[in-house]
PDB file of C-alpha atoms and ligand atoms in Angstrom:
ATOM      1  CA  MET Z   1     209.169 133.845  82.500  1.00 89.00           C
ATOM      2  CA  GLN Z   2     210.934 135.597  79.636  1.00 96.00           C
ATOM      3  CA  THR Z   3     211.695 139.269  80.312  1.00 97.00           C
ATOM      4  CA  ILE Z   4     210.918 141.479  77.336  1.00 98.00           C
ATOM      5  CA  SER Z   5     212.980 144.617  76.935  1.00 98.00           C
ATOM      6  CA  ILE Z   6     213.897 147.394  74.586  1.00 98.00           C
ATOM      7  CA  ALA Z   7     216.592 150.089  74.617  1.00 98.00           C
ATOM      8  CA  ILE Z   8     216.986 152.920  72.125  1.00 98.00           C
ATOM      9  CA  HIS Z   9     219.408 155.766  71.457  1.00 97.00           C
ATOM     10  CA  GLY Z  10     219.325 159.029  69.534  1.00 96.00           C
ATOM     11  CA  GLY Z  11     223.071 159.502  69.365  1.00 94.00           C
ATOM     12  CA  ALA Z  12     225.943 160.112  71.751  1.00 91.00           C
ATOM     13  CA  GLY Z  13     226.379 163.672  70.539  1.00 77.00           C
ATOM     14  CA  THR Z  14     224.125 165.598  72.865  1.00 70.00           C
ATOM     15  CA  LEU Z  15     223.853 169.327  73.257  1.00 71.00           C
ATOM     16  CA  VAL Z  16     226.361 170.515  75.844  1.00 73.00           C
ATOM     17  CA  LYS Z  17     224.588 170.905  79.155  1.00 72.00           C
ATOM     18  CA  GLY Z  18     224.563 174.711  79.195  1.00 75.00           C
ATOM     19  CA  MET Z  19     222.841 174.887  75.822  1.00 78.00           C
ATOM     20  CA  MET Z  20     219.986 172.566  76.649  1.00 84.00           C
ATOM     21  CA  THR Z  21     216.817 174.458  77.522  1.00 89.00           C
ATOM     22  CA  PRO Z  22     214.013 172.829  79.482  1.00 91.00           C
ATOM     23  CA  ALA Z  23     211.748 173.076  76.428  1.00 93.00           C
ATOM     24  CA  LEU Z  24     214.277 171.388  74.146  1.00 89.00           C
ATOM     25  CA  GLU Z  25     215.006 168.713  76.725  1.00 93.00           C
ATOM     26  CA  LYS Z  26     211.313 167.983  76.848  1.00 95.00           C
ATOM     27  CA  GLU Z  27     211.170 167.737  73.050  1.00 95.00           C
ATOM     28  CA  TYR Z  28     214.013 165.222  72.966  1.00 94.00           C
ATOM     29  CA  LYS Z  29     212.574 163.182  75.791  1.00 97.00           C
ATOM     30  CA  THR Z  30     209.128 163.109  74.202  1.00 98.00           C
ATOM     31  CA  ALA Z  31     210.610 161.904  70.914  1.00 98.00           C
ATOM     32  CA  LEU Z  32     212.543 159.174  72.740  1.00 98.00           C
ATOM     33  CA  GLN Z  33     209.490 158.168  74.770  1.00 98.00           C
ATOM     34  CA  ASN Z  34     207.358 157.900  71.613  1.00 98.00           C
ATOM     35  CA  ALA Z  35     209.907 155.630  69.932  1.00 98.00           C
ATOM     36  CA  LEU Z  36     210.293 153.533  73.081  1.00 98.00           C
ATOM     37  CA  ASP Z  37     206.535 153.085  73.470  1.00 98.00           C
ATOM     38  CA  ALA Z  38     206.056 152.245  69.789  1.00 98.00           C
ATOM     39  CA  GLY Z  39     208.618 149.447  70.020  1.00 98.00           C
ATOM     40  CA  TYR Z  40     207.552 148.201  73.455  1.00 98.00           C
ATOM     41  CA  VAL Z  41     203.858 147.881  72.618  1.00 98.00           C
ATOM     42  CA  LEU Z  42     204.757 145.513  69.777  1.00 98.00           C
ATOM     43  CA  LEU Z  43     206.822 143.359  72.145  1.00 98.00           C
ATOM     44  CA  LYS Z  44     204.074 143.385  74.744  1.00 98.00           C
ATOM     45  CA  ASN Z  45     201.568 142.137  72.195  1.00 98.00           C
ATOM     46  CA  GLY Z  46     203.766 139.192  71.309  1.00 98.00           C
ATOM     47  CA  GLY Z  47     205.531 140.829  68.365  1.00 98.00           C
ATOM     48  CA  THR Z  48     209.087 140.027  67.335  1.00 98.00           C
ATOM     49  CA  SER Z  49     212.192 141.923  68.362  1.00 98.00           C
ATOM     50  CA  VAL Z  50     212.934 142.630  64.676  1.00 98.00           C
ATOM     51  CA  ASP Z  51     209.609 144.374  64.201  1.00 98.00           C
ATOM     52  CA  ALA Z  52     210.012 146.253  67.491  1.00 98.00           C
ATOM     53  CA  VAL Z  53     213.472 147.667  66.687  1.00 98.00           C
ATOM     54  CA  ALA Z  54     212.411 148.564  63.139  1.00 98.00           C
ATOM     55  CA  LYS Z  55     209.347 150.380  64.484  1.00 98.00           C
ATOM     56  CA  ALA Z  56     211.276 152.288  67.168  1.00 98.00           C
ATOM     57  CA  VAL Z  57     213.912 153.363  64.632  1.00 98.00           C
ATOM     58  CA  CYS Z  58     211.223 154.485  62.160  1.00 98.00           C
ATOM     59  CA  VAL Z  59     209.760 156.786  64.803  1.00 98.00           C
ATOM     60  CA  LEU Z  60     213.221 158.279  65.450  1.00 98.00           C
ATOM     61  CA  GLU Z  61     213.869 158.604  61.698  1.00 97.00           C
ATOM     62  CA  ASP Z  62     210.645 160.598  61.368  1.00 97.00           C
ATOM     63  CA  SER Z  63     211.827 163.163  63.937  1.00 95.00           C
ATOM     64  CA  HIS Z  64     213.902 166.138  62.770  1.00 91.00           C
ATOM     65  CA  LEU Z  65     215.821 166.040  66.065  1.00 91.00           C
ATOM     66  CA  PHE Z  66     218.084 163.108  65.200  1.00 92.00           C
ATOM     67  CA  ASN Z  67     220.647 162.492  62.464  1.00 92.00           C
ATOM     68  CA  ALA Z  68     218.727 159.820  60.586  1.00 93.00           C
ATOM     69  CA  GLY Z  69     215.874 159.857  58.051  1.00 94.00           C
ATOM     70  CA  LYS Z  70     214.216 163.273  58.185  1.00 94.00           C
ATOM     71  CA  GLY Z  71     217.004 164.714  60.329  1.00 89.00           C
ATOM     72  CA  ALA Z  72     219.958 163.414  58.282  1.00 89.00           C
ATOM     73  CA  VAL Z  73     222.953 165.787  58.024  1.00 86.00           C
ATOM     74  CA  PHE Z  74     224.215 167.399  54.810  1.00 85.00           C
ATOM     75  CA  THR Z  75     227.017 165.937  52.698  1.00 85.00           C
ATOM     76  CA  ALA Z  76     229.702 168.058  50.988  1.00 83.00           C
ATOM     77  CA  GLU Z  77     227.407 168.177  47.934  1.00 83.00           C
ATOM     78  CA  GLU Z  78     224.537 169.560  50.037  1.00 85.00           C
ATOM     79  CA  THR Z  79     222.671 166.279  49.705  1.00 84.00           C
ATOM     80  CA  HIS Z  80     221.772 163.523  52.171  1.00 88.00           C
ATOM     81  CA  GLU Z  81     223.282 160.059  52.100  1.00 92.00           C
ATOM     82  CA  MET Z  82     221.899 157.650  54.633  1.00 95.00           C
ATOM     83  CA  ASP Z  83     222.993 154.291  56.004  1.00 97.00           C
ATOM     84  CA  ALA Z  84     221.068 151.669  57.987  1.00 98.00           C
ATOM     85  CA  CYS Z  85     221.380 148.112  59.244  1.00 98.00           C
ATOM     86  CA  ILE Z  86     219.113 145.586  60.926  1.00 99.00           C
ATOM     87  CA  MET Z  87     220.019 142.185  62.325  1.00 98.00           C
ATOM     88  CA  GLU Z  88     218.195 139.458  64.167  1.00 98.00           C
ATOM     89  CA  GLY Z  89     219.905 137.255  66.686  1.00 98.00           C
ATOM     90  CA  ASN Z  90     218.138 133.950  66.200  1.00 98.00           C
ATOM     91  CA  THR Z  91     219.106 133.232  62.577  1.00 98.00           C
ATOM     92  CA  ARG Z  92     221.726 136.006  62.416  1.00 98.00           C
ATOM     93  CA  ASN Z  93     220.036 137.282  59.292  1.00 98.00           C
ATOM     94  CA  ALA Z  94     220.963 140.847  58.470  1.00 98.00           C
ATOM     95  CA  GLY Z  95     220.189 143.577  55.964  1.00 98.00           C
ATOM     96  CA  ALA Z  96     221.996 146.842  55.349  1.00 98.00           C
ATOM     97  CA  VAL Z  97     221.936 149.806  52.996  1.00 98.00           C
ATOM     98  CA  SER Z  98     224.381 152.593  52.492  1.00 98.00           C
ATOM     99  CA  LEU Z  99     224.677 155.873  50.557  1.00 96.00           C
ATOM    100  CA  ILE Z 100     220.956 156.042  49.845  1.00 96.00           C
ATOM    101  CA  SER Z 101     218.949 159.228  49.240  1.00 95.00           C
ATOM    102  CA  GLY Z 102     215.311 160.258  49.309  1.00 96.00           C
ATOM    103  CA  ILE Z 103     214.138 157.235  51.287  1.00 97.00           C
ATOM    104  CA  LYS Z 104     211.959 158.300  54.216  1.00 97.00           C
ATOM    105  CA  ASN Z 105     212.793 155.289  56.392  1.00 98.00           C
ATOM    106  CA  PRO Z 106     216.169 153.726  55.535  1.00 98.00           C
ATOM    107  CA  ILE Z 107     215.654 151.067  58.210  1.00 98.00           C
ATOM    108  CA  LYS Z 108     212.641 149.716  56.288  1.00 98.00           C
ATOM    109  CA  LEU Z 109     214.797 149.332  53.199  1.00 98.00           C
ATOM    110  CA  ALA Z 110     217.484 147.537  55.237  1.00 98.00           C
ATOM    111  CA  LYS Z 111     214.761 145.204  56.540  1.00 98.00           C
ATOM    112  CA  ASP Z 112     213.582 144.545  52.981  1.00 98.00           C
ATOM    113  CA  VAL Z 113     217.154 143.717  51.988  1.00 98.00           C
ATOM    114  CA  MET Z 114     217.209 141.182  54.828  1.00 98.00           C
ATOM    115  CA  GLU Z 115     213.796 139.688  54.116  1.00 98.00           C
ATOM    116  CA  LYS Z 116     213.302 140.065  50.371  1.00 98.00           C
ATOM    117  CA  SER Z 117     216.733 139.840  48.752  1.00 98.00           C
ATOM    118  CA  GLU Z 118     219.464 137.232  48.574  1.00 97.00           C
ATOM    119  CA  HIS Z 119     221.957 139.783  49.863  1.00 98.00           C
ATOM    120  CA  VAL Z 120     223.033 141.419  53.086  1.00 98.00           C
ATOM    121  CA  PHE Z 121     224.405 144.807  52.052  1.00 98.00           C
ATOM    122  CA  LEU Z 122     223.333 147.020  49.141  1.00 98.00           C
ATOM    123  CA  ALA Z 123     224.937 150.398  48.478  1.00 98.00           C
ATOM    124  CA  GLY Z 124     224.340 153.544  46.435  1.00 97.00           C
ATOM    125  CA  LYS Z 125     222.767 153.264  43.018  1.00 97.00           C
ATOM    126  CA  GLY Z 126     222.110 149.555  43.374  1.00 98.00           C
ATOM    127  CA  ALA Z 127     220.350 150.010  46.700  1.00 98.00           C
ATOM    128  CA  MET Z 128     218.174 152.674  45.098  1.00 98.00           C
ATOM    129  CA  GLU Z 129     217.329 150.328  42.229  1.00 98.00           C
ATOM    130  CA  PHE Z 130     216.352 147.664  44.739  1.00 98.00           C
ATOM    131  CA  ALA Z 131     214.147 150.230  46.537  1.00 98.00           C
ATOM    132  CA  LYS Z 132     212.405 150.898  43.245  1.00 98.00           C
ATOM    133  CA  THR Z 133     211.647 147.199  42.750  1.00 98.00           C
ATOM    134  CA  GLN Z 134     210.077 147.203  46.233  1.00 98.00           C
ATOM    135  CA  GLY Z 135     207.802 150.110  45.354  1.00 98.00           C
ATOM    136  CA  TYR Z 136     209.462 152.847  47.435  1.00 98.00           C
ATOM    137  CA  SER Z 137     208.605 156.408  46.474  1.00 95.00           C
ATOM    138  CA  LEU Z 138     211.178 159.114  47.023  1.00 96.00           C
ATOM    139  CA  LYS Z 139     210.878 162.196  49.196  1.00 95.00           C
ATOM    140  CA  ASP Z 140     212.310 165.367  47.713  1.00 93.00           C
ATOM    141  CA  ALA Z 141     215.119 167.361  49.332  1.00 89.00           C
ATOM    142  CA  SER Z 142     212.753 169.709  51.170  1.00 90.00           C
ATOM    143  CA  TYR Z 143     211.568 166.827  53.378  1.00 93.00           C
ATOM    144  CA  PHE Z 144     215.117 166.407  54.713  1.00 89.00           C
ATOM    145  CA  TYR Z 145     215.858 170.146  55.061  1.00 86.00           C
ATOM    146  CA  ASP Z 146     216.570 171.407  58.559  1.00 82.00           C
ATOM    147  CA  GLU Z 147     217.742 174.942  59.202  1.00 83.00           C
ATOM    148  CA  PHE Z 148     220.097 174.156  62.075  1.00 78.00           C
ATOM    149  CA  ARG Z 149     221.705 171.310  60.222  1.00 79.00           C
ATOM    150  CA  HIS Z 150     222.095 173.420  57.087  1.00 83.00           C
ATOM    151  CA  LYS Z 151     223.833 176.097  59.165  1.00 81.00           C
ATOM    152  CA  GLN Z 152     226.144 173.433  60.590  1.00 77.00           C
ATOM    153  CA  TRP Z 153     227.053 172.477  57.043  1.00 78.00           C
ATOM    154  CA  LEU Z 154     227.508 176.097  55.812  1.00 82.00           C
ATOM    155  CA  GLU Z 155     230.108 176.608  58.551  1.00 81.00           C
ATOM    156  CA  ILE Z 156     232.395 173.932  57.136  1.00 79.00           C
ATOM    157  CA  LYS Z 157     231.448 173.605  53.472  1.00 78.00           C
ATOM    158  CA  ASP Z 158     234.315 174.149  51.032  1.00 72.00           C
ATOM    159  CA  THR Z 159     236.769 172.984  53.667  1.00 72.00           C
ATOM    160  CA  ASP Z 160     238.345 169.593  54.045  1.00 68.00           C
ATOM    161  CA  SER Z 161     236.800 169.077  57.422  1.00 65.00           C
ATOM    162  CA  PHE Z 162     233.869 166.879  58.106  1.00 65.00           C
ATOM    163  CA  GLN Z 163     232.070 166.908  61.347  1.00 62.00           C
ATOM    164  CA  LEU Z 164     230.587 164.355  63.580  1.00 57.00           C
ATOM    165  CA  ASP Z 165     227.579 165.458  65.467  1.00 54.00           C
ATOM    166  CA  HIS Z 166     229.599 164.306  68.424  1.00 46.00           C
ATOM    167  CA  ALA Z 167     232.474 166.745  67.900  1.00 48.00           C
ATOM    168  CA  SER Z 168     233.119 167.732  71.492  1.00 46.00           C
ATOM    169  CA  LYS Z 169     234.195 171.262  70.629  1.00 46.00           C
ATOM    170  CA  LYS Z 170     231.015 171.897  68.697  1.00 49.00           C
ATOM    171  CA  ASP Z 171     227.510 172.201  69.979  1.00 42.00           C
ATOM    172  CA  SER Z 172     226.483 168.744  69.042  1.00 47.00           C
ATOM    173  CA  LYS Z 173     222.849 168.459  68.457  1.00 41.00           C
ATOM    174  CA  PHE Z 174     222.071 165.455  66.375  1.00 48.00           C
ATOM    175  CA  GLY Z 175     222.867 161.805  66.406  1.00 81.00           C
ATOM    176  CA  THR Z 176     222.514 158.463  64.799  1.00 93.00           C
ATOM    177  CA  VAL Z 177     219.573 156.439  66.066  1.00 97.00           C
ATOM    178  CA  GLY Z 178     219.292 152.832  67.090  1.00 98.00           C
ATOM    179  CA  ALA Z 179     217.261 150.247  68.966  1.00 98.00           C
ATOM    180  CA  VAL Z 180     217.809 146.810  70.451  1.00 98.00           C
ATOM    181  CA  ALA Z 181     215.166 144.482  71.850  1.00 98.00           C
ATOM    182  CA  CYS Z 182     214.522 141.087  73.364  1.00 98.00           C
ATOM    183  CA  ASP Z 183     211.073 139.625  72.646  1.00 98.00           C
ATOM    184  CA  SER Z 184     208.881 137.117  74.484  1.00 98.00           C
ATOM    185  CA  PHE Z 185     210.514 134.251  72.544  1.00 97.00           C
ATOM    186  CA  GLY Z 186     213.950 135.244  73.860  1.00 97.00           C
ATOM    187  CA  ASN Z 187     215.061 136.461  70.427  1.00 98.00           C
ATOM    188  CA  VAL Z 188     217.153 139.635  70.231  1.00 98.00           C
ATOM    189  CA  ALA Z 189     217.505 142.135  67.367  1.00 98.00           C
ATOM    190  CA  ALA Z 190     219.323 145.378  66.616  1.00 99.00           C
ATOM    191  CA  ALA Z 191     218.668 148.262  64.230  1.00 98.00           C
ATOM    192  CA  THR Z 192     220.734 151.385  63.496  1.00 98.00           C
ATOM    193  CA  SER Z 193     220.158 154.295  61.105  1.00 98.00           C
ATOM    194  CA  THR Z 194     222.184 157.422  60.347  1.00 96.00           C
ATOM    195  CA  GLY Z 195     222.890 160.346  58.061  1.00 92.00           C
ATOM    196  CA  GLY Z 196     226.594 159.967  58.881  1.00 87.00           C
ATOM    197  CA  MET Z 197     228.765 163.068  59.204  1.00 84.00           C
ATOM    198  CA  THR Z 198     228.205 166.661  58.119  1.00 82.00           C
ATOM    199  CA  ASN Z 199     230.175 167.556  54.949  1.00 81.00           C
ATOM    200  CA  LYS Z 200     231.178 163.931  54.346  1.00 83.00           C
ATOM    201  CA  ARG Z 201     232.414 163.079  50.848  1.00 85.00           C
ATOM    202  CA  PHE Z 202     234.202 160.445  48.792  1.00 89.00           C
ATOM    203  CA  GLY Z 203     231.373 157.994  49.526  1.00 91.00           C
ATOM    204  CA  ARG Z 204     232.299 157.948  53.199  1.00 92.00           C
ATOM    205  CA  VAL Z 205     230.480 155.215  55.131  1.00 95.00           C
ATOM    206  CA  GLY Z 206     230.572 154.918  58.915  1.00 94.00           C
ATOM    207  CA  ASP Z 207     230.053 152.024  61.289  1.00 96.00           C
ATOM    208  CA  SER Z 208     226.258 152.194  61.457  1.00 97.00           C
ATOM    209  CA  PRO Z 209     225.400 149.981  58.470  1.00 98.00           C
ATOM    210  CA  MET Z 210     228.272 147.575  59.061  1.00 98.00           C
ATOM    211  CA  VAL Z 211     227.416 144.244  60.673  1.00 98.00           C
ATOM    212  CA  GLY Z 212     229.724 143.819  63.657  1.00 98.00           C
ATOM    213  CA  ALA Z 213     230.903 147.431  63.794  1.00 98.00           C
ATOM    214  CA  GLY Z 214     227.854 149.584  64.554  1.00 98.00           C
ATOM    215  CA  ASN Z 215     225.180 146.915  64.666  1.00 98.00           C
ATOM    216  CA  TYR Z 216     225.054 143.249  65.649  1.00 98.00           C
ATOM    217  CA  ALA Z 217     222.704 140.630  67.060  1.00 98.00           C
ATOM    218  CA  ASN Z 218     223.247 137.077  68.239  1.00 98.00           C
ATOM    219  CA  ASN Z 219     220.907 135.203  70.605  1.00 98.00           C
ATOM    220  CA  LYS Z 220     223.909 133.507  72.221  1.00 98.00           C
ATOM    221  CA  THR Z 221     225.207 136.850  73.441  1.00 98.00           C
ATOM    222  CA  CYS Z 222     223.448 140.135  72.762  1.00 98.00           C
ATOM    223  CA  ALA Z 223     222.065 142.743  70.371  1.00 98.00           C
ATOM    224  CA  ILE Z 224     223.976 146.014  70.027  1.00 98.00           C
ATOM    225  CA  SER Z 225     223.434 149.368  68.333  1.00 98.00           C
ATOM    226  CA  CYS Z 226     226.303 151.876  68.444  1.00 97.00           C
ATOM    227  CA  THR Z 227     226.689 155.617  68.090  1.00 96.00           C
ATOM    228  CA  GLY Z 228     229.959 157.485  67.904  1.00 93.00           C
ATOM    229  CA  SER Z 229     232.872 158.389  65.649  1.00 90.00           C
ATOM    230  CA  GLY Z 230     232.295 155.762  62.984  1.00 93.00           C
ATOM    231  CA  GLU Z 231     235.921 155.454  61.896  1.00 93.00           C
ATOM    232  CA  PHE Z 232     236.923 154.306  65.394  1.00 95.00           C
ATOM    233  CA  PHE Z 233     233.921 152.044  65.790  1.00 96.00           C
ATOM    234  CA  ILE Z 234     234.804 150.305  62.530  1.00 97.00           C
ATOM    235  CA  ARG Z 235     238.428 149.827  63.625  1.00 98.00           C
ATOM    236  CA  GLY Z 236     237.289 148.568  67.014  1.00 98.00           C
ATOM    237  CA  VAL Z 237     234.653 146.243  65.491  1.00 98.00           C
ATOM    238  CA  VAL Z 238     232.776 147.448  68.526  1.00 98.00           C
ATOM    239  CA  ALA Z 239     229.446 145.618  68.402  1.00 98.00           C
ATOM    240  CA  TYR Z 240     231.062 142.274  67.664  1.00 98.00           C
ATOM    241  CA  ASP Z 241     233.733 142.926  70.265  1.00 98.00           C
ATOM    242  CA  VAL Z 242     231.062 143.168  72.971  1.00 98.00           C
ATOM    243  CA  SER Z 243     229.529 139.914  71.735  1.00 98.00           C
ATOM    244  CA  CYS Z 244     232.955 138.205  71.689  1.00 98.00           C
ATOM    245  CA  LEU Z 245     233.766 139.256  75.238  1.00 98.00           C
ATOM    246  CA  MET Z 246     230.522 137.642  76.349  1.00 98.00           C
ATOM    247  CA  GLU Z 247     230.922 134.509  74.255  1.00 98.00           C
ATOM    248  CA  PHE Z 248     234.589 133.793  74.743  1.00 98.00           C
ATOM    249  CA  LYS Z 249     235.402 135.463  78.044  1.00 98.00           C
ATOM    250  CA  GLY Z 250     232.132 134.774  79.794  1.00 98.00           C
ATOM    251  CA  MET Z 251     231.521 138.417  80.658  1.00 98.00           C
ATOM    252  CA  SER Z 252     228.039 139.679  81.475  1.00 98.00           C
ATOM    253  CA  LEU Z 253     226.320 142.111  79.110  1.00 98.00           C
ATOM    254  CA  ASN Z 254     227.155 144.986  81.398  1.00 98.00           C
ATOM    255  CA  GLU Z 255     230.794 144.017  81.899  1.00 98.00           C
ATOM    256  CA  ALA Z 256     231.406 143.484  78.195  1.00 98.00           C
ATOM    257  CA  SER Z 257     229.818 146.712  77.031  1.00 98.00           C
ATOM    258  CA  GLU Z 258     231.549 148.768  79.755  1.00 98.00           C
ATOM    259  CA  GLU Z 259     234.887 147.173  78.844  1.00 98.00           C
ATOM    260  CA  VAL Z 260     234.490 148.094  75.173  1.00 98.00           C
ATOM    261  CA  ILE Z 261     233.125 151.634  75.564  1.00 98.00           C
ATOM    262  CA  ASN Z 262     235.109 152.785  78.579  1.00 97.00           C
ATOM    263  CA  LYS Z 263     238.356 150.958  77.863  1.00 98.00           C
ATOM    264  CA  ARG Z 264     239.000 149.314  74.523  1.00 98.00           C
ATOM    265  CA  ILE Z 265     237.548 152.008  72.251  1.00 97.00           C
ATOM    266  CA  LEU Z 266     239.122 154.766  74.358  1.00 96.00           C
ATOM    267  CA  GLU Z 267     242.553 153.225  73.738  1.00 97.00           C
ATOM    268  CA  ILE Z 268     242.199 154.307  70.108  1.00 96.00           C
ATOM    269  CA  ASN Z 269     240.505 157.626  71.071  1.00 93.00           C
ATOM    270  CA  GLY Z 270     237.028 156.541  69.999  1.00 93.00           C
ATOM    271  CA  ASP Z 271     234.144 158.503  71.462  1.00 92.00           C
ATOM    272  CA  GLY Z 272     230.548 157.339  71.631  1.00 94.00           C
ATOM    273  CA  GLY Z 273     228.312 154.765  73.213  1.00 96.00           C
ATOM    274  CA  LEU Z 274     225.917 151.912  72.597  1.00 98.00           C
ATOM    275  CA  VAL Z 275     222.686 150.301  73.707  1.00 98.00           C
ATOM    276  CA  ALA Z 276     222.571 146.550  74.264  1.00 98.00           C
ATOM    277  CA  VAL Z 277     220.253 143.762  75.408  1.00 98.00           C
ATOM    278  CA  ASP Z 278     220.854 140.082  75.954  1.00 98.00           C
ATOM    279  CA  ALA Z 279     218.489 137.129  75.549  1.00 97.00           C
ATOM    280  CA  ASN Z 280     217.565 137.313  79.257  1.00 97.00           C
ATOM    281  CA  GLY Z 281     216.286 140.819  78.727  1.00 97.00           C
ATOM    282  CA  ASN Z 282     219.178 142.551  80.524  1.00 98.00           C
ATOM    283  CA  ILE Z 283     219.969 146.060  79.298  1.00 98.00           C
ATOM    284  CA  ALA Z 284     223.199 148.110  79.136  1.00 98.00           C
ATOM    285  CA  MET Z 285     223.599 151.672  77.823  1.00 98.00           C
ATOM    286  CA  PRO Z 286     227.232 152.803  78.357  1.00 98.00           C
ATOM    287  CA  PHE Z 287     228.799 155.897  76.733  1.00 96.00           C
ATOM    288  CA  ASN Z 288     232.056 157.824  77.122  1.00 94.00           C
ATOM    289  CA  THR Z 289     230.722 161.203  75.939  1.00 91.00           C
ATOM    290  CA  GLU Z 290     228.998 163.911  77.995  1.00 88.00           C
ATOM    291  CA  GLY Z 291     225.619 162.437  77.229  1.00 91.00           C
ATOM    292  CA  MET Z 292     223.693 160.074  75.016  1.00 94.00           C
ATOM    293  CA  TYR Z 293     220.029 160.393  74.134  1.00 95.00           C
ATOM    294  CA  ARG Z 294     218.705 157.085  75.385  1.00 98.00           C
ATOM    295  CA  ALA Z 295     215.733 155.245  76.836  1.00 98.00           C
ATOM    296  CA  CYS Z 296     214.830 151.740  77.927  1.00 98.00           C
ATOM    297  CA  LYS Z 297     211.920 149.726  79.229  1.00 98.00           C
ATOM    298  CA  ASN Z 298     211.348 146.139  80.324  1.00 98.00           C
ATOM    299  CA  SER Z 299     208.550 143.916  81.588  1.00 98.00           C
ATOM    300  CA  LYS Z 300     209.927 144.063  85.147  1.00 97.00           C
ATOM    301  CA  GLY Z 301     208.872 147.682  85.479  1.00 97.00           C
ATOM    302  CA  LEU Z 302     212.108 149.434  84.520  1.00 98.00           C
ATOM    303  CA  GLU Z 303     211.550 152.571  82.436  1.00 98.00           C
ATOM    304  CA  GLU Z 304     214.101 155.339  81.820  1.00 98.00           C
ATOM    305  CA  VAL Z 305     214.435 158.260  79.415  1.00 98.00           C
ATOM    306  CA  LEU Z 306     217.815 159.943  79.883  1.00 96.00           C
ATOM    307  CA  ILE Z 307     220.204 162.389  78.227  1.00 94.00           C
ATOM    308  CA  TYR Z 308     223.172 163.093  80.513  1.00 91.00           C
ATOM    309  CA  LYS Z 309     225.127 160.921  82.936  1.00 87.00           C
TER     310      LYS Z 309
HETATM  311  N1  LIG R 401     228.363 156.406  63.947  1.00 55.95           N
HETATM  312  C1  LIG R 401     227.849 157.364  62.999  1.00 55.95           C
HETATM  313  C2  LIG R 401     228.786 157.471  61.826  1.00 55.95           C
HETATM  314  O1  LIG R 401     229.982 157.538  62.046  1.00 55.95           O
HETATM  315  C3  LIG R 401     227.648 158.707  63.575  1.00 55.95           C
HETATM  316  C4  LIG R 401     226.774 158.787  64.792  1.00 55.95           C
HETATM  317  O2  LIG R 401     226.797 157.882  65.622  1.00 55.95           O
HETATM  318  O3  LIG R 401     226.073 159.789  64.951  1.00 55.95           O
HETATM  319  O4  LIG R 401     228.345 157.557  60.695  1.00 55.95           O
END
């Protein structure tokens, strides 16, 4: 019988252990649990992996705790520019958006690009025009305002530096979100959504919306959603690298994702992690940072909601 499974993440940039209070830990874990349950219930009722990952990511986007949707970080212009990608492993259809603003759930727009346009990747003004044709209304800036995140930005505004939520020297609080799932038909899917990096400029885009870098799905191998320093994840073509190690070297899901996160990406100093599932419902959630907000559940009774190692 087909194992159904889902794994989600809320970013590899967790609060350093000493700064995490029991109350905050509970808040994070509740948010993760809610997203996990929302995705899993769809799978359990015979829904598709694409719908499950989109739903789980929407729930995470609606939380102020994570760097995506409502919780997106500030750009150098004190705005929010968000990126998202969704891919399904059966047809290898994909949709992605980048540099979008005011959209409550960027992952929904990425899904509409996949399902309702002839294209895979829409960016900036054009993506916003497409959103308009699909009837999206825009949220104003106050919806995306978060005091902590604004303070993070004030500390580095007017400098050349930009900051990943994962910066190990900083108290890293927020993170990109993502979900991967395997449904009862044995189809896998992946979804990833992010606000990128604090104080980013020049139209900077990270790995999250890029097929093969931060997000990938292929029934033959696996579905992957990454979190980490986007520049390194792009150079490492991380998500596709995991898939390639499985397809061409015959590695298991666990072996391939460990190899990429704890070896290959480290060789170029990349920090972060990923969540992955294969078409047999196996799950892997490796990371090379202090922690990664993450959770998983399958139909064999496995259920975990974790932050640190
Ligand atoms: N990978 C994301 C980016 O570089 C950041 C994150 O994972 O939080 O845009």
